[in-house]
PDB file of C-alpha atoms in Angstrom:
ATOM      1  CA  MET A   1      39.743 135.810  90.230  1.00 52.00           C
ATOM      2  CA  LYS A   2      39.464 132.024  90.181  1.00 57.00           C
ATOM      3  CA  ARG A   3      39.863 132.074  86.410  1.00 58.00           C
ATOM      4  CA  LEU A   4      42.982 134.242  86.591  1.00 49.00           C
ATOM      5  CA  LYS A   5      44.443 131.897  89.240  1.00 54.00           C
ATOM      6  CA  SER A   6      43.652 128.854  87.071  1.00 54.00           C
ATOM      7  CA  LEU A   7      45.180 130.505  84.029  1.00 47.00           C
ATOM      8  CA  LEU A   8      48.319 131.399  86.021  1.00 51.00           C
ATOM      9  CA  ILE A   9      48.676 127.793  87.233  1.00 65.00           C
ATOM     10  CA  ALA A  10      48.163 126.411  83.725  1.00 57.00           C
ATOM     11  CA  THR A  11      50.840 128.829  82.386  1.00 61.00           C
ATOM     12  CA  VAL A  12      53.339 127.790  85.063  1.00 57.00           C
ATOM     13  CA  LEU A  13      52.672 124.103  84.301  1.00 60.00           C
ATOM     14  CA  LEU A  14      53.045 124.636  80.591  1.00 55.00           C
ATOM     15  CA  LEU A  15      56.369 126.503  81.055  1.00 56.00           C
ATOM     16  CA  GLY A  16      57.650 123.770  83.395  1.00 54.00           C
ATOM     17  CA  THR A  17      56.763 121.050  80.913  1.00 47.00           C
ATOM     18  CA  SER A  18      58.544 122.830  78.065  1.00 43.00           C
ATOM     19  CA  HIS A  19      61.713 123.085  80.157  1.00 46.00           C
ATOM     20  CA  THR A  20      61.502 119.368  80.912  1.00 45.00           C
ATOM     21  CA  ILE A  21      61.196 118.539  77.288  1.00 45.00           C
ATOM     22  CA  ASN A  22      64.146 120.694  76.394  1.00 46.00           C
ATOM     23  CA  ALA A  23      66.196 119.229  79.224  1.00 52.00           C
ATOM     24  CA  GLN A  24      66.156 115.715  77.769  1.00 74.00           C
ATOM     25  CA  ALA A  25      69.538 114.948  76.341  1.00 82.00           C
ATOM     26  CA  LYS A  26      70.168 112.616  73.451  1.00 91.00           C
ATOM     27  CA  THR A  27      72.153 109.620  74.564  1.00 93.00           C
ATOM     28  CA  ALA A  28      73.605 106.612  72.782  1.00 95.00           C
ATOM     29  CA  HIS A  29      75.904 103.785  73.761  1.00 95.00           C
ATOM     30  CA  VAL A  30      78.989 102.082  72.334  1.00 96.00           C
ATOM     31  CA  ASP A  31      80.753  98.807  73.232  1.00 96.00           C
ATOM     32  CA  VAL A  32      84.322  99.944  73.959  1.00 95.00           C
ATOM     33  CA  ASN A  33      85.422  96.382  74.794  1.00 94.00           C
ATOM     34  CA  GLU A  34      84.335  95.175  71.365  1.00 93.00           C
ATOM     35  CA  LEU A  35      86.150  98.097  69.689  1.00 94.00           C
ATOM     36  CA  ILE A  36      89.335  97.329  71.608  1.00 92.00           C
ATOM     37  CA  SER A  37      89.218  93.606  70.995  1.00 90.00           C
ATOM     38  CA  LYS A  38      88.633  93.985  67.227  1.00 89.00           C
ATOM     39  CA  MET A  39      91.015  96.893  66.615  1.00 91.00           C
ATOM     40  CA  PRO A  40      93.937  95.671  64.406  1.00 91.00           C
ATOM     41  CA  ALA A  41      96.429  97.867  66.240  1.00 92.00           C
ATOM     42  CA  MET A  42      95.301  96.348  69.569  1.00 92.00           C
ATOM     43  CA  LEU A  43      95.757  92.869  68.180  1.00 91.00           C
ATOM     44  CA  ASP A  44      99.331  93.809  67.208  1.00 93.00           C
ATOM     45  CA  ALA A  45      99.896  95.260  70.681  1.00 94.00           C
ATOM     46  CA  GLN A  46      98.663  92.083  72.308  1.00 94.00           C
ATOM     47  CA  LYS A  47     101.106  90.040  70.178  1.00 95.00           C
ATOM     48  CA  GLN A  48     103.960  92.286  71.312  1.00 95.00           C
ATOM     49  CA  LEU A  49     102.907  91.857  74.925  1.00 95.00           C
ATOM     50  CA  GLU A  50     102.639  88.115  74.594  1.00 96.00           C
ATOM     51  CA  LYS A  51     106.145  87.913  73.031  1.00 96.00           C
ATOM     52  CA  LEU A  52     107.602  90.057  75.866  1.00 96.00           C
ATOM     53  CA  SER A  53     105.777  88.033  78.464  1.00 96.00           C
ATOM     54  CA  ALA A  54     107.108  84.786  76.935  1.00 97.00           C
ATOM     55  CA  THR A  55     110.666  86.133  77.160  1.00 96.00           C
ATOM     56  CA  TYR A  56     110.210  87.080  80.791  1.00 96.00           C
ATOM     57  CA  ASP A  57     108.575  83.692  81.551  1.00 96.00           C
ATOM     58  CA  ALA A  58     111.479  81.796  79.918  1.00 96.00           C
ATOM     59  CA  GLU A  59     114.076  83.683  81.979  1.00 96.00           C
ATOM     60  CA  TYR A  60     111.994  83.220  85.142  1.00 96.00           C
ATOM     61  CA  LYS A  61     111.715  79.524  84.466  1.00 96.00           C
ATOM     62  CA  THR A  62     115.503  79.288  83.938  1.00 96.00           C
ATOM     63  CA  MET A  63     116.082  81.042  87.247  1.00 95.00           C
ATOM     64  CA  ALA A  64     113.578  78.754  89.036  1.00 95.00           C
ATOM     65  CA  GLU A  65     115.265  75.635  87.607  1.00 96.00           C
ATOM     66  CA  GLU A  66     118.667  76.950  88.733  1.00 94.00           C
ATOM     67  CA  TYR A  67     117.200  77.486  92.262  1.00 95.00           C
ATOM     68  CA  GLN A  68     115.672  73.954  92.356  1.00 95.00           C
ATOM     69  CA  ASN A  69     118.948  72.360  91.140  1.00 94.00           C
ATOM     70  CA  LYS A  70     121.010  74.217  93.743  1.00 92.00           C
ATOM     71  CA  ILE A  71     118.557  73.270  96.550  1.00 92.00           C
ATOM     72  CA  LYS A  72     118.658  69.606  95.409  1.00 93.00           C
ATOM     73  CA  LYS A  73     122.437  69.572  95.238  1.00 90.00           C
ATOM     74  CA  TYR A  74     122.933  71.361  98.534  1.00 90.00           C
ATOM     75  CA  ASP A  75     120.480  69.083 100.302  1.00 88.00           C
ATOM     76  CA  GLN A  76     122.324  66.017  99.097  1.00 89.00           C
ATOM     77  CA  GLU A  77     125.709  67.365 100.101  1.00 88.00           C
ATOM     78  CA  ALA A  78     124.637  69.113 103.375  1.00 86.00           C
ATOM     79  CA  SER A  79     125.770  66.252 105.611  1.00 86.00           C
ATOM     80  CA  THR A  80     129.190  65.864 103.961  1.00 88.00           C
ATOM     81  CA  VAL A  81     130.331  69.512 104.022  1.00 87.00           C
ATOM     82  CA  THR A  82     131.270  71.815 106.884  1.00 89.00           C
ATOM     83  CA  ASP A  83     128.942  74.189 108.631  1.00 89.00           C
ATOM     84  CA  ALA A  84     130.754  77.136 107.043  1.00 90.00           C
ATOM     85  CA  VAL A  85     130.094  75.806 103.557  1.00 90.00           C
ATOM     86  CA  ASN A  86     126.457  75.123 104.423  1.00 90.00           C
ATOM     87  CA  GLN A  87     126.180  78.661 105.744  1.00 92.00           C
ATOM     88  CA  THR A  88     127.696  80.071 102.571  1.00 93.00           C
ATOM     89  CA  ARG A  89     125.325  77.982 100.435  1.00 92.00           C
ATOM     90  CA  GLN A  90     122.308  79.134 102.473  1.00 93.00           C
ATOM     91  CA  THR A  91     123.266  82.745 101.845  1.00 94.00           C
ATOM     92  CA  GLU A  92     123.726  81.987  98.173  1.00 94.00           C
ATOM     93  CA  VAL A  93     120.276  80.441  97.973  1.00 94.00           C
ATOM     94  CA  GLN A  94     118.742  83.414  99.827  1.00 95.00           C
ATOM     95  CA  ASP A  95     120.415  85.760  97.380  1.00 96.00           C
ATOM     96  CA  LEU A  96     119.093  83.689  94.473  1.00 95.00           C
ATOM     97  CA  VAL A  97     115.561  83.806  95.914  1.00 95.00           C
ATOM     98  CA  LYS A  98     115.866  87.623  96.203  1.00 97.00           C
ATOM     99  CA  ARG A  99     117.098  87.858  92.578  1.00 96.00           C
ATOM    100  CA  ILE A 100     114.185  85.693  91.409  1.00 96.00           C
ATOM    101  CA  THR A 101     111.681  87.750  93.332  1.00 96.00           C
ATOM    102  CA  ASP A 102     113.104  91.061  92.147  1.00 97.00           C
ATOM    103  CA  TYR A 103     113.148  89.785  88.556  1.00 97.00           C
ATOM    104  CA  ARG A 104     109.492  88.734  88.741  1.00 96.00           C
ATOM    105  CA  ASP A 105     108.460  92.075  90.236  1.00 96.00           C
ATOM    106  CA  ASN A 106     110.436  94.051  87.663  1.00 97.00           C
ATOM    107  CA  ALA A 107     109.072  91.944  84.806  1.00 96.00           C
ATOM    108  CA  GLN A 108     105.493  92.599  85.985  1.00 96.00           C
ATOM    109  CA  LYS A 109     106.159  96.280  86.191  1.00 97.00           C
ATOM    110  CA  GLU A 110     107.736  96.377  82.779  1.00 96.00           C
ATOM    111  CA  LEU A 111     104.810  94.451  81.246  1.00 96.00           C
ATOM    112  CA  GLN A 112     102.309  96.804  82.830  1.00 96.00           C
ATOM    113  CA  LYS A 113     104.314  99.860  81.609  1.00 96.00           C
ATOM    114  CA  LYS A 114     104.589  98.435  78.111  1.00 96.00           C
ATOM    115  CA  GLU A 115     100.822  97.619  78.092  1.00 95.00           C
ATOM    116  CA  ALA A 116      99.974 101.151  79.169  1.00 95.00           C
ATOM    117  CA  ASP A 117     102.354 102.605  76.544  1.00 95.00           C
ATOM    118  CA  LEU A 118     100.748 100.526  73.797  1.00 94.00           C
ATOM    119  CA  VAL A 119      97.094 100.840  74.899  1.00 92.00           C
ATOM    120  CA  LYS A 120      96.885 104.554  75.828  1.00 94.00           C
ATOM    121  CA  PRO A 121      97.246 105.844  72.287  1.00 95.00           C
ATOM    122  CA  LEU A 122      94.658 103.357  71.065  1.00 94.00           C
ATOM    123  CA  MET A 123      92.230 104.331  73.758  1.00 94.00           C
ATOM    124  CA  ASP A 124      92.751 107.962  72.927  1.00 95.00           C
ATOM    125  CA  LYS A 125      92.033 107.248  69.300  1.00 95.00           C
ATOM    126  CA  ILE A 126      88.869 105.329  70.211  1.00 96.00           C
ATOM    127  CA  LYS A 127      87.660 108.160  72.545  1.00 96.00           C
ATOM    128  CA  ALA A 128      88.272 110.741  69.824  1.00 97.00           C
ATOM    129  CA  SER A 129      86.353 108.675  67.321  1.00 96.00           C
ATOM    130  CA  ILE A 130      83.427 108.147  69.724  1.00 97.00           C
ATOM    131  CA  ALA A 131      83.282 111.900  70.308  1.00 97.00           C
ATOM    132  CA  LYS A 132      83.468 112.619  66.603  1.00 97.00           C
ATOM    133  CA  VAL A 133      80.694 110.149  65.667  1.00 96.00           C
ATOM    134  CA  GLY A 134      78.533 111.173  68.671  1.00 96.00           C
ATOM    135  CA  LYS A 135      78.695 114.850  67.819  1.00 96.00           C
ATOM    136  CA  ALA A 136      78.118 114.184  64.118  1.00 96.00           C
ATOM    137  CA  LYS A 137      74.920 112.249  64.991  1.00 95.00           C
ATOM    138  CA  GLY A 138      73.790 114.919  67.488  1.00 95.00           C
ATOM    139  CA  TYR A 139      74.319 113.034  70.781  1.00 95.00           C
ATOM    140  CA  GLN A 140      75.221 114.917  73.962  1.00 95.00           C
ATOM    141  CA  TYR A 141      76.160 111.714  75.796  1.00 95.00           C
ATOM    142  CA  VAL A 142      77.729 108.458  74.588  1.00 96.00           C
ATOM    143  CA  LEU A 143      78.010 105.807  77.304  1.00 95.00           C
ATOM    144  CA  ASN A 144      80.019 102.588  77.458  1.00 95.00           C
ATOM    145  CA  VAL A 145      77.647  99.622  77.240  1.00 93.00           C
ATOM    146  CA  ALA A 146      79.719  97.794  79.857  1.00 90.00           C
ATOM    147  CA  ASP A 147      78.603 100.305  82.486  1.00 87.00           C
ATOM    148  CA  LEU A 148      74.873 100.119  81.630  1.00 88.00           C
ATOM    149  CA  LEU A 149      72.205  97.982  83.137  1.00 88.00           C
ATOM    150  CA  LEU A 150      69.943  98.640  80.120  1.00 86.00           C
ATOM    151  CA  ALA A 151      71.276  99.528  76.677  1.00 84.00           C
ATOM    152  CA  ASP A 152      68.094  99.871  74.702  1.00 86.00           C
ATOM    153  CA  GLY A 153      68.965 103.081  72.798  1.00 89.00           C
ATOM    154  CA  PRO A 154      71.014 103.714  69.693  1.00 94.00           C
ATOM    155  CA  ASP A 155      74.290 101.696  69.388  1.00 94.00           C
ATOM    156  CA  LEU A 156      77.143 103.630  67.753  1.00 95.00           C
ATOM    157  CA  THR A 157      79.654 100.775  67.827  1.00 95.00           C
ATOM    158  CA  ALA A 158      79.361 100.015  64.092  1.00 95.00           C
ATOM    159  CA  ASP A 159      79.689 103.693  63.182  1.00 95.00           C
ATOM    160  CA  VAL A 160      82.742 104.069  65.344  1.00 95.00           C
ATOM    161  CA  LYS A 161      84.329 100.954  63.819  1.00 94.00           C
ATOM    162  CA  LYS A 162      83.741 102.483  60.369  1.00 94.00           C
ATOM    163  CA  ASP A 163      85.304 105.745  61.495  1.00 93.00           C
ATOM    164  CA  LEU A 164      88.309 103.897  62.841  1.00 92.00           C
ATOM    165  CA  GLY A 165      88.657 102.019  59.595  1.00 90.00           C
ATOM    166  CA  PHE A 166      87.828  98.463  60.547  1.00 85.00           C
TER     167      PHE A 166
END
């Protein structure tokens, strides 16, 4: 009876161990930040964003200079004009401040939208390439190295770069 019990326990342990061995998944990692930063299409997108940003910055700077010039002029003339003129100028300056603020906010939104429009297709392409390379090499999971505390396993970054053509 003791022998049968021992044999039963050994069988259960053996079956449990085989399930544990089969449950281990193959994992690898990839450096998505490196892929994005070296991707030629991303470099072109960054140039487009920088150009658009420079355009917005130049317009914003022009508006800010206009504001400063008006404030300087109105401060110099404040004592020599009537209260009605000063009130009108104050309203004009407030409207200008609102225009500048609205412009800045809209420019930020437009830049973010443009960045999303440019980056999303590139990220989709990178994700598809990672999935393709990972499956071809037999991995169930491919993790981003930026999210890992230890990345000691296989690195697929070079293979994904090759698949993407750079």
